[in-house]
Amino acid sequence: MLKIILRHVSLLILTLFILSFFSFSLAYLFPGDPLVNLTGIRDSSEQGYAILAKQYAMQGSFLSQYWEYVNHLFSGNWGLSFSSGLPLAEEISRSLAASVELSAYALIVSFVVGLPLGFLAGLRHHKLTDFALLTTSVIGYSIPVFWAALIAILIFSIQLGWFPLSGRISLLYDVPYQTGFILIDILLSDLPDKEFAFKDALRHLVLPSVSIAIVTCTIVMRITRRSVVEVMSSEYIQAAYARGLSPRQVFLRHGVKNALIPILPLLVMQFTTLLTNAMIVETIFSWPGIGNGLIQAIYQRDFPAIRAGMLAVSALVLTFTITIDMVIQIFDPAGRRPENATS
Amino acid sequence: MSLLDIKNLTLEIDSQSGWIKALDKINLVINEGQIHALVGESGSGKSIIVKAIVGAISDRWRITADRMTWRGQDLLKMSVRERRKIIRSDISVIFQNPKSSLDPIVTLGDQLKEVILATRLEKGMFWNRAKARKKYASELLHRVGIKDHEVYMRSLPHQIPNDVCQKFMIAMALASQPKLVIADDPTRGMEITDKSQILKLLSRVNKVRKLSILFVSHDLLAISSMADHMTVLYCGQTVESGRMSQLRKRALHPYTKALLESAPSFRTDLAPKSPLSSLGGTIPSFQHLPIGCRLGPRCPRARRECVKVPEVRRIHEHTYSCHFPLHRDQK
Ligand SMILES: Nc1ncnc2c1ncn2[C@@H]1O[C@H](COP(=O)(O)OP(=O)(O)O)[C@@H](O)[C@H]1O
Ligand code: SF4
Ligand SMILES: [Mg+2]
């Protein structure tokens, strides 16, 4: 077990190192002078340039510059955003939290819908229900995320007016920033109209999270269906039937758990797909997340923001993936059942 | 009255090349208190018969039979629910792979308790039930020779040795106090000592509890010491059936004879170092079944008539299906 942890931690450190190196090099890969790119100060005097270069540790060798960069990263000094002039570290952590929140709720939605449908399809394997669900899932899987979002806006907010068009919460409410997750922040806050604020935030969440959940929902459904079919045709399920248990007893006592355990990590992994899709949908819903932020940064040639934002997203996805992989391996050494690994 | 009476059971399996007759007119009668052996090479369809009896069948199988009754009640005509009730209280199965027929993530104790029927426990209020159930479970385990029942009840199937696992299966089979236990190859892949323990255990419950056992195996040696009756299966057809002693003395079907002769300990007249006789070739796969008598291609006595399926013939209790049975020679 220690070996597994060590292996994953070193893998994580190595890849993060490569990532940081890549993000560092971005300053040189962007067109133009790296210092101008990073500071945004275009026509400074010779002296001014030298001072800036010193400030940004630009006069040393490539490697010493990199070393400085990493130091800055760790001390939380990620640079300033051009457009807002605010420290990037704070800005990015806020928008990243908004994206993570959106993806997390979308993940919950896909589980709540996808898991039961997957079980249903698996139990009705090769029957009409199964085929109908599969067909629907192929359609759902093939819908482009941004298109689904646009159609959802068109129907549910413009035509029917059920849900707000964009944003995270109505401007009426001023929720103090604490965790970055708006629902939690509302609950923690002492707003006088907490309940309404919460409902309003929920209404804002519905369209974006549902439109990114569609694809993941179909994936969850298919993974579950496959697993259920496999488990229900296994020998111990047949044996349980032969012991005279009713189909219901067999399914509830032996089917559900056995079908879920091996696919759980796979399901949790869908979070990264969701995050990617969330970043696309954010721009459409003006959701103040990292995807939206990055697009804005690109429009405004806000190089420090692009650099730091990309690093933050990729570091998050990477850390998440490697951690999940580690957890799987700890509990499941030979790709067998989790209980095997307790020793 | 016989417990289980099966006449002309035919089971077809849906495959790429159409419906295949995996079982072709199987006959099997099991009487009360009897140990009945069902013998055949592996792949001859023994496990399929077991599944057909207990109704653990896939929807790509088609079952027909002239008669399939349990103590006079027609198993094929009754509702799924009634049938399940009979299976739950009267028939138990011990499967051939104990490990893979137990739920890998539920403790053995829970799986054992699951099959204990409430009606088999001493009367008591519901708060005593769990305790009574546990007591009953540990008694069962003692009876099949498991001593550390506390430890094993808490274990998962993969954590315990194979033979203990098989004993657990037997305990589970006995839990409902059934009339018939079907043991499908219960000693497959076991050490000799474990094997004989399991066999002794089974014949003891047969004697003590007047329990009928359908003992399915490809292992003649294991069967011959305990079974009263034997049915020989070849490739989904019952070739011969009768009293064990009679079959051993005078087998009428060429396949039974070859089977008996391939086990040296059955032959008293065997000269030292004489070659073992057996049929050439191997059992055909279900995709390439010969027509007529399925033994045809391997049978030393086969003639043209054998492309027709031989009728079942009967001499007292002894039945066989062959156009040219062995006793014809002596005439
Ligand atoms: N569900 C199934 N679908 C198709 N063929 C099967 C199925 N189950 C068993 N068979 C075939 O039936 C044959 C007999 O199987 P089985 O009853 O397990 O033999 P035995 O128990 O005598 O060794 C095998 O050749 C196998 O290929
Ligand atoms: S019917 Fe023919 S082929 Fe079949 S066992 Fe008898 S002699 Fe052999
Ligand atoms: Mg078998």
XYZ file of C-alpha atoms and ligand atoms in Angstrom:
710
model
C 0.000 0.000 0.000
C 2.848 2.371 0.840
C 4.363 1.475 -2.499
C 1.198 2.430 -4.320
C 1.012 5.778 -2.540
C 4.666 6.506 -3.205
C 4.321 5.610 -6.856
C 1.306 7.848 -7.331
C 2.721 10.764 -5.400
C 5.915 10.694 -7.411
C 3.923 10.444 -10.622
C 1.865 13.410 -9.510
C 4.904 15.487 -8.656
C 6.599 14.642 -11.919
C 3.609 15.509 -14.074
C 2.917 18.690 -12.136
C 6.533 19.626 -12.694
C 6.202 19.075 -16.430
C 2.981 21.055 -16.438
C 4.530 23.965 -14.611
C 7.429 23.899 -17.002
C 5.076 23.984 -19.949
C 3.108 26.839 -18.442
C 6.341 28.685 -17.771
C 7.400 28.278 -21.381
C 4.091 29.684 -22.542
C 5.363 33.171 -21.865
C 8.022 32.550 -24.511
C 5.679 30.750 -26.865
C 3.150 33.565 -27.006
C 3.964 35.955 -29.834
C 5.955 39.000 -28.802
C 8.352 39.818 -26.030
C 7.761 37.642 -22.948
C 8.146 40.484 -20.520
C 5.709 42.659 -22.435
C 3.309 39.743 -22.563
C 3.473 39.207 -18.851
C 3.352 42.770 -17.668
C 1.240 44.303 -20.379
C 3.453 47.347 -20.275
C 4.235 47.976 -23.878
C 6.509 50.961 -24.337
C 8.594 51.453 -21.278
C 11.934 53.168 -21.196
C 15.126 51.217 -21.086
C 15.402 51.795 -17.340
C 11.819 50.910 -16.677
C 12.290 47.697 -18.674
C 15.299 46.788 -16.569
C 13.389 47.351 -13.339
C 10.501 45.252 -14.583
C 12.879 42.549 -15.705
C 14.351 42.477 -12.257
C 10.923 42.352 -10.687
C 9.957 39.421 -12.853
C 13.370 37.797 -12.431
C 13.868 37.882 -16.166
C 17.524 38.626 -16.418
C 18.915 35.296 -15.235
C 19.304 32.103 -17.220
C 16.288 30.189 -18.431
C 16.529 27.740 -15.550
C 16.883 30.338 -12.836
C 13.877 32.092 -14.310
C 11.945 28.866 -14.074
C 13.036 28.425 -10.497
C 11.777 31.891 -9.651
C 8.502 31.111 -11.396
C 7.926 27.994 -9.322
C 8.769 29.889 -6.174
C 6.226 32.520 -7.070
C 3.625 29.867 -7.773
C 4.090 28.289 -4.381
C 4.016 31.555 -2.516
C 0.650 32.297 -4.104
C 1.960 35.065 -6.283
C 0.409 34.139 -9.624
C 0.615 37.578 -11.103
C -2.097 40.123 -11.771
C -4.904 39.996 -14.236
C -4.694 42.633 -16.962
C -8.376 43.185 -17.181
C -9.273 43.496 -13.527
C -5.937 44.215 -11.977
C -6.737 41.738 -9.217
C -4.364 38.997 -8.049
C -4.830 35.957 -10.284
C -4.557 33.436 -7.489
C -7.750 34.661 -5.932
C -9.576 35.205 -9.182
C -8.764 31.746 -10.450
C -9.608 29.962 -7.245
C -13.017 31.663 -7.255
C -13.823 30.796 -10.842
C -12.435 27.284 -10.482
C -14.712 26.742 -7.504
C -17.674 27.890 -9.586
C -16.788 25.380 -12.308
C -16.212 22.569 -9.853
C -19.542 23.343 -8.224
C -21.348 23.194 -11.540
C -19.661 19.912 -12.495
C -20.369 18.399 -9.100
C -24.092 19.078 -9.343
C -24.092 17.815 -12.907
C -22.407 14.646 -11.652
C -25.125 14.233 -9.046
C -27.791 14.735 -11.703
C -26.179 12.145 -13.969
C -26.007 9.648 -11.115
C -29.571 10.228 -10.021
C -30.844 9.721 -13.556
C -28.211 7.471 -15.107
C -27.857 4.837 -12.403
C -31.528 3.798 -12.152
C -31.904 3.822 -15.929
C -28.757 1.731 -16.227
C -30.133 -0.782 -13.747
C -33.432 -0.865 -15.566
C -31.784 -1.453 -18.931
C -29.485 -4.088 -17.481
C -32.326 -6.004 -15.878
C -34.372 -5.851 -19.079
C -31.372 -6.876 -21.125
C -32.272 -7.351 -24.804
C -35.883 -6.466 -24.183
C -37.817 -3.516 -25.530
C -37.054 -1.262 -22.539
C -33.380 -1.947 -22.958
C -33.386 -1.104 -26.659
C -35.435 2.026 -26.114
C -33.048 3.246 -23.415
C -30.026 2.417 -25.519
C -31.404 4.322 -28.484
C -32.150 7.313 -26.307
C -28.667 7.148 -24.862
C -27.082 7.142 -28.325
C -29.069 10.250 -29.186
C -28.161 11.898 -25.889
C -24.538 10.986 -26.360
C -24.426 12.492 -29.835
C -25.860 15.881 -28.945
C -23.113 18.521 -28.813
C -23.036 20.136 -25.401
C -23.158 23.760 -26.545
C -26.049 23.013 -28.868
C -27.987 21.360 -26.055
C -27.321 24.410 -23.900
C -28.536 26.799 -26.570
C -31.678 24.788 -27.224
C -32.323 24.600 -23.482
C -32.048 28.376 -23.185
C -34.271 28.861 -26.194
C -37.021 26.628 -24.868
C -36.892 26.860 -21.105
C -35.810 30.405 -20.473
C -36.857 32.357 -23.536
C -40.029 30.544 -24.605
C -41.300 29.232 -21.312
C -39.476 31.547 -18.963
C -39.067 28.873 -16.316
C -35.392 29.419 -15.660
C -33.093 32.453 -15.750
C -31.101 33.044 -18.884
C -27.628 33.325 -17.442
C -25.484 33.956 -14.404
C -25.116 32.214 -11.116
C -27.522 34.093 -8.902
C -29.721 37.144 -9.208
C -27.919 40.425 -8.629
C -30.345 41.176 -5.817
C -28.458 38.911 -3.498
C -24.996 39.689 -2.328
C -23.585 36.439 -1.042
C -20.338 36.858 0.907
C -17.509 34.718 -0.442
C -16.457 31.885 1.829
C -16.057 28.473 0.252
C -16.663 29.495 -3.340
C -19.571 27.069 -3.655
C -22.573 29.294 -3.880
C -25.145 26.981 -2.302
C -22.902 26.358 0.672
C -22.020 30.014 0.922
C -25.694 30.944 1.014
C -26.349 28.460 3.778
C -23.376 29.743 5.729
C -24.271 33.370 5.225
C -26.620 35.407 7.403
C -28.629 36.910 4.575
C -32.124 37.875 5.673
C -33.739 36.108 2.681
C -31.568 33.018 2.654
C -34.321 30.739 1.485
C -35.108 32.827 -1.573
C -31.473 33.247 -2.389
C -31.004 29.501 -2.213
C -33.975 28.875 -4.489
C -32.765 31.490 -6.894
C -29.296 29.955 -7.028
C -30.854 26.551 -7.636
C -32.934 27.915 -10.497
C -29.794 29.333 -12.034
C -28.087 25.968 -11.694
C -30.739 23.879 -13.436
C -30.132 24.622 -17.112
C -26.325 24.610 -17.148
C -25.995 21.502 -15.011
C -28.663 19.581 -16.921
C -27.200 20.463 -20.287
C -23.773 19.172 -19.328
C -25.266 16.209 -17.484
C -26.948 14.815 -20.603
C -23.822 13.256 -22.069
C -22.481 12.024 -18.749
C -25.873 10.618 -17.895
C -25.790 8.403 -20.978
C -22.256 7.300 -20.135
C -23.229 6.464 -16.557
C -26.237 4.563 -17.822
C -24.216 2.480 -20.223
C -21.492 1.636 -17.741
C -24.127 0.580 -15.204
C -26.085 -1.426 -17.730
C -22.987 -3.362 -18.817
C -22.093 -4.141 -15.223
C -25.630 -5.204 -14.292
C -25.859 -7.522 -17.283
C -22.550 -9.077 -16.361
C -23.393 -9.549 -12.704
C -26.899 -10.851 -13.281
C -25.599 -13.563 -15.600
C -22.896 -14.638 -13.161
C -22.977 -17.999 -11.491
C -23.734 -16.804 -7.990
C -26.826 -14.982 -9.179
C -27.984 -18.130 -10.964
C -27.228 -20.046 -7.797
C -29.252 -17.596 -5.730
C -32.209 -18.174 -8.040
C -31.722 -21.907 -7.686
C -31.959 -21.486 -3.918
C -35.489 -20.306 -4.462
C -34.993 -16.602 -3.800
C -37.347 -14.306 -5.673
C -35.931 -12.087 -8.426
C -36.383 -9.108 -6.162
C -34.459 -10.668 -3.302
C -31.724 -11.804 -5.652
C -31.360 -8.361 -7.162
C -31.458 -6.365 -3.958
C -29.297 -8.647 -1.845
C -26.736 -9.758 -4.386
C -27.164 -7.790 -7.604
C -26.953 -4.120 -6.689
C -23.786 -4.096 -4.632
C -21.880 -6.397 -6.942
C -22.839 -4.338 -9.956
C -21.927 -1.022 -8.380
C -18.628 -1.685 -6.666
C -16.470 -2.392 -9.712
C -17.797 0.586 -11.660
C -17.768 3.188 -8.922
C -14.307 4.567 -9.727
C -15.185 4.648 -13.400
C -18.252 6.683 -12.585
C -16.398 9.126 -10.376
C -13.875 9.580 -13.171
C -16.640 11.116 -15.275
C -16.093 14.240 -13.251
C -13.237 15.303 -15.518
C -15.404 14.962 -18.632
C -17.987 17.052 -16.864
C -15.491 19.732 -15.969
C -14.435 19.991 -19.611
C -18.021 20.263 -20.755
C -18.773 22.715 -17.987
C -16.043 24.983 -19.290
C -17.738 25.020 -22.691
C -21.207 25.643 -21.358
C -20.106 28.393 -18.960
C -19.569 30.858 -21.778
C -23.099 30.292 -22.992
C -24.642 30.795 -19.572
C -22.186 33.521 -18.502
C -21.350 31.306 -15.554
C -18.446 32.902 -13.694
C -16.315 29.772 -13.987
C -12.848 29.034 -15.191
C -13.912 28.210 -18.763
C -15.651 31.514 -19.116
C -12.685 33.240 -17.494
C -10.235 31.641 -19.894
C -12.270 32.645 -22.932
C -12.428 36.222 -21.682
C -8.693 36.153 -21.015
C -8.029 34.938 -24.531
C -10.157 37.687 -26.034
C -8.311 40.286 -24.029
C -4.865 38.775 -24.590
C -4.538 38.577 -20.844
C -1.484 36.313 -20.965
C -0.856 35.901 -17.234
C -4.465 34.883 -16.744
C -4.338 32.384 -19.618
C -1.156 30.926 -18.274
C -2.277 30.601 -14.684
C -5.792 29.454 -15.601
C -4.565 26.664 -17.829
C -2.118 25.544 -15.209
C -4.809 25.513 -12.533
C -7.309 23.498 -14.596
C -4.806 20.948 -15.780
C -3.325 20.583 -12.303
C -6.777 20.001 -10.847
C -7.757 17.379 -13.421
C -4.428 15.670 -13.072
C -4.510 15.573 -9.281
C -8.058 14.277 -9.325
C -7.323 11.525 -11.844
C -4.178 10.340 -10.136
C -5.841 10.364 -6.718
C -8.798 8.305 -7.908
C -6.446 5.891 -9.611
C -4.500 5.553 -6.398
C -7.627 4.900 -4.360
C -8.707 2.219 -6.824
C -5.353 0.506 -6.635
C -5.206 0.630 -2.873
C -8.553 -1.054 -2.579
C -8.213 -3.310 -5.559
C -4.709 -4.571 -6.284
C -5.324 -7.141 -8.998
C -8.378 -5.542 -10.499
C -10.425 -7.733 -8.230
C -12.978 -6.904 -5.588
C -12.105 -4.149 -3.135
C -12.268 -6.425 -0.094
C -9.259 -8.330 -1.332
C -6.985 -5.502 -0.442
C -7.765 -5.016 3.200
C -4.604 -6.759 4.293
C -44.250 -42.558 -5.254
C -41.140 -41.178 -6.879
C -39.891 -37.771 -5.854
C -38.770 -36.542 -9.196
C -40.001 -38.055 -12.412
C -38.704 -36.740 -15.687
C -39.744 -38.223 -18.991
C -38.440 -37.144 -22.390
C -37.011 -33.843 -21.244
C -35.719 -31.954 -24.248
C -33.883 -28.676 -23.925
C -32.937 -26.552 -26.876
C -30.439 -23.714 -26.802
C -30.605 -20.763 -29.164
C -27.247 -20.375 -30.853
C -25.860 -18.742 -33.985
C -26.506 -21.902 -35.966
C -30.113 -22.221 -34.834
C -31.669 -24.216 -32.027
C -29.451 -26.978 -30.688
C -30.848 -29.910 -28.774
C -28.594 -29.807 -25.746
C -30.731 -32.415 -24.016
C -32.489 -34.996 -26.130
C -35.285 -36.956 -24.457
C -33.734 -37.342 -21.048
C -35.377 -39.742 -18.605
C -34.668 -39.627 -14.916
C -36.573 -41.023 -11.962
C -35.489 -40.410 -8.397
C -37.185 -42.204 -5.528
C -37.362 -41.266 -1.916
C -34.270 -41.962 0.156
C -32.226 -42.892 -2.858
C -28.773 -41.822 -3.932
C -28.965 -41.532 -7.656
C -25.849 -41.007 -9.707
C -25.860 -39.069 -12.925
C -22.691 -39.881 -14.799
C -21.243 -38.561 -18.014
C -18.156 -37.031 -19.495
C -17.809 -33.351 -18.913
C -19.703 -31.459 -21.558
C -22.400 -34.095 -21.746
C -25.001 -31.729 -20.303
C -25.197 -32.794 -16.668
C -25.199 -29.273 -15.327
C -27.857 -28.298 -17.828
C -30.140 -31.008 -16.460
C -29.608 -29.653 -12.965
C -30.451 -26.146 -14.095
C -33.541 -27.367 -15.905
C -34.760 -29.102 -12.765
C -34.407 -26.104 -10.493
C -35.552 -23.659 -13.128
C -32.367 -21.607 -13.283
C -32.758 -21.241 -17.004
C -31.977 -18.476 -19.423
C -34.645 -17.156 -21.751
C -32.686 -18.461 -24.712
C -33.459 -22.015 -23.695
C -36.595 -23.892 -24.669
C -37.760 -26.754 -22.508
C -40.249 -29.436 -23.404
C -41.031 -32.643 -21.599
C -43.681 -35.327 -21.606
C -43.542 -35.327 -17.868
C -41.625 -33.447 -15.234
C -43.189 -33.883 -11.858
C -42.188 -33.300 -8.280
C -44.131 -35.657 -5.998
C -46.916 -35.783 -8.520
C -47.066 -32.029 -9.138
C -46.228 -30.906 -12.642
C -43.225 -28.585 -12.473
C -43.636 -27.261 -15.975
C -47.291 -26.332 -15.649
C -47.156 -24.590 -12.296
C -46.536 -20.875 -11.924
C -43.047 -19.530 -11.427
C -43.934 -18.604 -7.895
C -45.223 -22.041 -6.910
C -42.207 -23.627 -8.435
C -39.886 -21.313 -6.533
C -41.635 -22.256 -3.332
C -41.038 -25.942 -3.957
C -37.415 -25.331 -4.813
C -36.943 -23.219 -1.712
C -38.337 -25.757 0.702
C -37.835 -29.157 -0.938
C -34.921 -29.105 -3.366
C -31.400 -27.851 -2.771
C -28.502 -27.632 -5.140
C -24.791 -27.861 -4.461
C -23.080 -26.297 -7.426
C -19.936 -27.453 -9.087
C -17.809 -24.396 -8.334
C -18.489 -23.483 -4.720
C -16.553 -20.235 -4.956
C -18.234 -18.822 -8.002
C -21.699 -19.786 -6.831
C -21.387 -17.703 -3.691
C -21.749 -13.948 -3.687
C -18.175 -12.628 -3.454
C -18.980 -9.639 -1.263
C -21.478 -11.031 1.222
C -20.179 -12.914 4.239
C -20.729 -16.657 4.299
C -22.735 -16.363 7.488
C -25.205 -13.979 5.900
C -25.523 -16.161 2.838
C -26.172 -19.200 4.990
C -28.741 -17.413 7.119
C -30.469 -16.187 4.006
C -31.547 -19.695 3.021
C -32.796 -20.695 6.461
C -36.568 -20.653 6.300
C -38.464 -19.125 9.172
C -40.575 -22.281 9.399
C -37.523 -24.385 10.215
C -36.701 -22.401 13.341
C -38.026 -23.000 16.794
C -41.091 -20.972 17.535
C -40.311 -17.696 19.215
C -40.998 -14.016 19.202
C -39.431 -11.987 16.456
C -36.707 -10.594 18.679
C -35.483 -14.107 19.243
C -35.429 -14.846 15.525
C -31.966 -13.509 14.760
C -30.523 -15.482 17.619
C -32.356 -18.657 16.676
C -31.210 -18.234 13.111
C -27.630 -17.907 14.202
C -27.867 -20.947 16.435
C -29.393 -22.971 13.644
C -26.648 -21.823 11.291
C -23.857 -22.865 13.612
C -25.525 -26.238 14.228
C -25.631 -26.772 10.500
C -21.960 -25.942 10.196
C -21.092 -28.382 12.960
C -23.055 -31.050 11.217
C -21.042 -30.681 8.020
C -17.793 -30.711 9.987
C -16.852 -27.059 10.171
C -15.504 -26.330 13.612
C -14.418 -22.688 13.550
C -17.843 -21.583 12.546
C -17.449 -18.130 14.132
C -14.462 -17.326 11.959
C -15.881 -18.753 8.767
C -19.260 -17.110 9.165
C -17.515 -13.760 9.128
C -15.371 -14.604 6.106
C -15.943 -13.884 2.471
C -15.884 -16.747 -0.027
C -12.419 -16.049 -1.404
C -10.884 -16.002 2.056
C -11.450 -19.641 2.866
C -10.135 -22.926 1.462
C -12.048 -24.677 -1.295
C -13.164 -27.691 0.698
C -14.510 -25.549 3.540
C -16.352 -23.562 0.934
C -17.888 -26.734 -0.435
C -18.901 -27.791 3.075
C -20.548 -24.419 3.440
C -22.467 -25.078 0.257
C -23.598 -28.391 1.690
C -24.659 -26.679 4.896
C -26.616 -24.200 2.820
C -28.191 -27.042 0.899
C -29.253 -28.754 4.114
C -30.479 -25.547 5.720
C -33.978 -25.733 4.315
C -34.265 -29.423 5.283
C -35.005 -30.452 1.717
C -36.264 -33.776 0.394
C -33.774 -33.824 -2.435
C -30.255 -32.514 -2.679
C -28.741 -32.183 -6.099
C -24.965 -32.223 -5.900
C -23.453 -31.076 -9.149
C -19.906 -32.335 -9.256
C -19.317 -31.429 -5.608
C -15.814 -32.847 -5.458
C -14.428 -31.412 -8.641
C -10.771 -30.532 -8.350
C -10.459 -31.588 -4.726
C -7.759 -33.468 -2.906
C -8.488 -37.120 -2.213
C -8.940 -36.590 1.528
C -11.298 -33.654 1.111
C -13.137 -35.586 -1.529
C -13.766 -38.604 0.640
C -14.860 -36.363 3.507
C -17.473 -34.712 1.341
C -18.646 -38.061 0.016
C -18.941 -39.519 3.494
C -20.820 -36.470 4.622
C -23.305 -36.818 1.794
C -23.920 -40.494 2.355
C -24.362 -39.847 6.063
C -27.059 -37.256 5.539
C -28.680 -39.656 3.137
C -28.868 -42.356 5.780
C -29.624 -40.219 8.805
C -32.147 -37.857 7.253
C -33.617 -40.145 4.593
C -32.641 -37.528 2.115
C -32.540 -38.291 -1.579
C -29.440 -37.226 -3.415
C -28.899 -36.740 -7.094
C -25.162 -37.047 -7.354
C -23.815 -35.586 -10.555
C -20.269 -36.417 -11.486
C -17.889 -37.591 -14.136
C -16.038 -39.492 -11.449
C -17.265 -43.078 -11.437
C -15.031 -44.095 -8.614
C -16.545 -41.528 -6.274
C -20.056 -42.496 -7.185
C -19.913 -46.255 -7.188
C -19.326 -46.603 -3.487
C -22.392 -44.675 -2.459
C -25.002 -44.651 -5.201
C -27.903 -47.103 -5.439
C -28.946 -46.144 -8.923
C -27.117 -44.741 -11.845
C -28.081 -42.912 -15.024
C -25.462 -42.606 -17.705
C -25.541 -39.588 -19.928
C -23.783 -39.130 -23.210
C -23.921 -35.894 -25.126
C -27.361 -34.917 -23.916
C -28.908 -38.369 -24.280
C -29.580 -40.846 -21.488
C -27.936 -44.025 -22.665
C -28.562 -46.371 -19.759
C -30.125 -46.335 -16.357
C -30.631 -48.842 -13.593
C -29.415 -50.225 -10.314
C -25.774 -49.581 -9.696
C -25.046 -53.239 -8.948
C -26.776 -54.385 -12.069
C -25.027 -51.914 -14.298
C -21.692 -52.889 -12.872
C -22.368 -56.546 -13.346
C -23.834 -56.362 -16.774
C -23.857 -53.114 -18.665
C -25.906 -53.318 -21.831
C -24.905 -50.119 -23.567
C -21.505 -49.893 -25.251
C -20.882 -46.499 -23.708
C -21.559 -47.649 -20.157
C -19.284 -50.588 -20.712
C -16.480 -48.363 -21.983
C -17.001 -46.012 -19.086
C -16.808 -48.809 -16.542
C -13.805 -50.363 -18.189
C -11.923 -47.116 -18.245
C -11.926 -47.132 -14.454
C -9.506 -49.938 -13.627
C -10.727 -50.642 -10.133
C -13.997 -51.955 -11.523
C -12.330 -54.775 -13.270
C -11.457 -57.812 -11.293
C -10.178 -59.763 -14.265
C -7.631 -57.152 -15.274
C -4.284 -58.702 -16.042
C -1.347 -56.669 -14.783
C -0.109 -54.032 -17.233
C -2.792 -54.715 -19.807
C -3.768 -51.608 -21.754
C -6.831 -49.723 -20.631
C -9.651 -49.831 -23.063
C -11.582 -46.745 -23.916
C -13.474 -45.311 -26.812
C -11.479 -43.505 -29.448
C -12.132 -39.861 -30.107
C -13.704 -37.269 -27.889
C -17.166 -36.078 -27.065
C -18.489 -33.932 -29.930
C -19.274 -30.306 -29.296
C -22.889 -29.237 -29.305
C -22.298 -27.426 -32.558
C -21.407 -30.653 -34.353
C -23.777 -33.273 -33.057
C -24.101 -36.495 -35.013
C -27.637 -37.470 -35.971
C -29.299 -40.567 -34.556
C -27.442 -42.199 -31.701
C -24.945 -39.554 -30.711
C -22.376 -42.161 -29.762
C -22.333 -43.379 -33.380
C -18.951 -42.013 -34.570
C -17.178 -43.403 -31.526
C -19.109 -46.635 -31.107
C -17.351 -49.884 -32.012
C -20.714 -51.580 -32.614
C -22.294 -48.884 -34.751
C -24.080 -49.960 -37.895
C -26.271 -48.255 -40.421
C -29.356 -48.433 -38.210
C -27.684 -46.173 -35.687
C -28.470 -43.028 -37.683
C -31.923 -43.390 -36.171
C -32.276 -42.500 -32.522
C -32.651 -45.802 -30.642
C -35.834 -46.339 -28.632
C -35.700 -46.747 -24.886
C -35.889 -50.432 -24.003
C -36.595 -51.831 -20.638
C -35.726 -55.003 -18.736
C -37.383 -54.663 -15.332
C -35.825 -51.599 -13.737
C -33.029 -51.470 -16.209
C -33.422 -49.183 -19.256
C -31.096 -48.579 -22.139
C -31.146 -46.976 -25.572
C -29.160 -48.868 -28.135
C -29.917 -50.767 -31.353
C -27.250 -53.327 -30.688
C -26.903 -53.778 -26.954
C -24.240 -56.042 -25.560
C -26.463 -58.918 -24.467
C -27.534 -59.571 -28.043
C -24.144 -61.198 -28.688
C -24.755 -63.913 -26.249
C -27.736 -65.224 -28.141
N -25.975 -21.158 -21.405
C -25.461 -21.941 -22.356
N -25.535 -21.561 -23.650
C -25.012 -22.328 -24.614
N -24.412 -23.492 -24.401
C -24.299 -23.927 -23.141
C -24.814 -23.179 -22.054
N -24.550 -23.848 -20.911
C -23.904 -24.956 -21.283
N -23.754 -25.021 -22.615
C -23.115 -26.101 -23.374
O -23.655 -27.303 -22.947
C -22.655 -28.286 -22.854
C -22.821 -29.090 -21.591
O -22.590 -28.266 -20.499
P -22.651 -28.820 -19.020
O -24.047 -29.160 -18.695
O -21.993 -27.791 -18.170
O -21.778 -30.122 -19.064
P -21.298 -30.976 -17.815
O -21.884 -30.385 -16.592
O -21.806 -32.348 -18.106
O -19.827 -30.928 -17.847
C -21.327 -27.594 -22.940
O -20.672 -28.066 -24.081
C -21.639 -26.155 -23.086
O -20.927 -25.647 -24.183
S -27.230 -47.350 -31.052
Fe -25.559 -47.929 -32.377
S -24.101 -46.289 -32.188
Fe -25.506 -46.105 -30.549
S -24.550 -47.162 -28.903
Fe -25.893 -48.615 -29.836
S -24.627 -49.626 -31.319
Fe -23.502 -47.810 -30.719
Mg -21.007 -29.604 -15.049
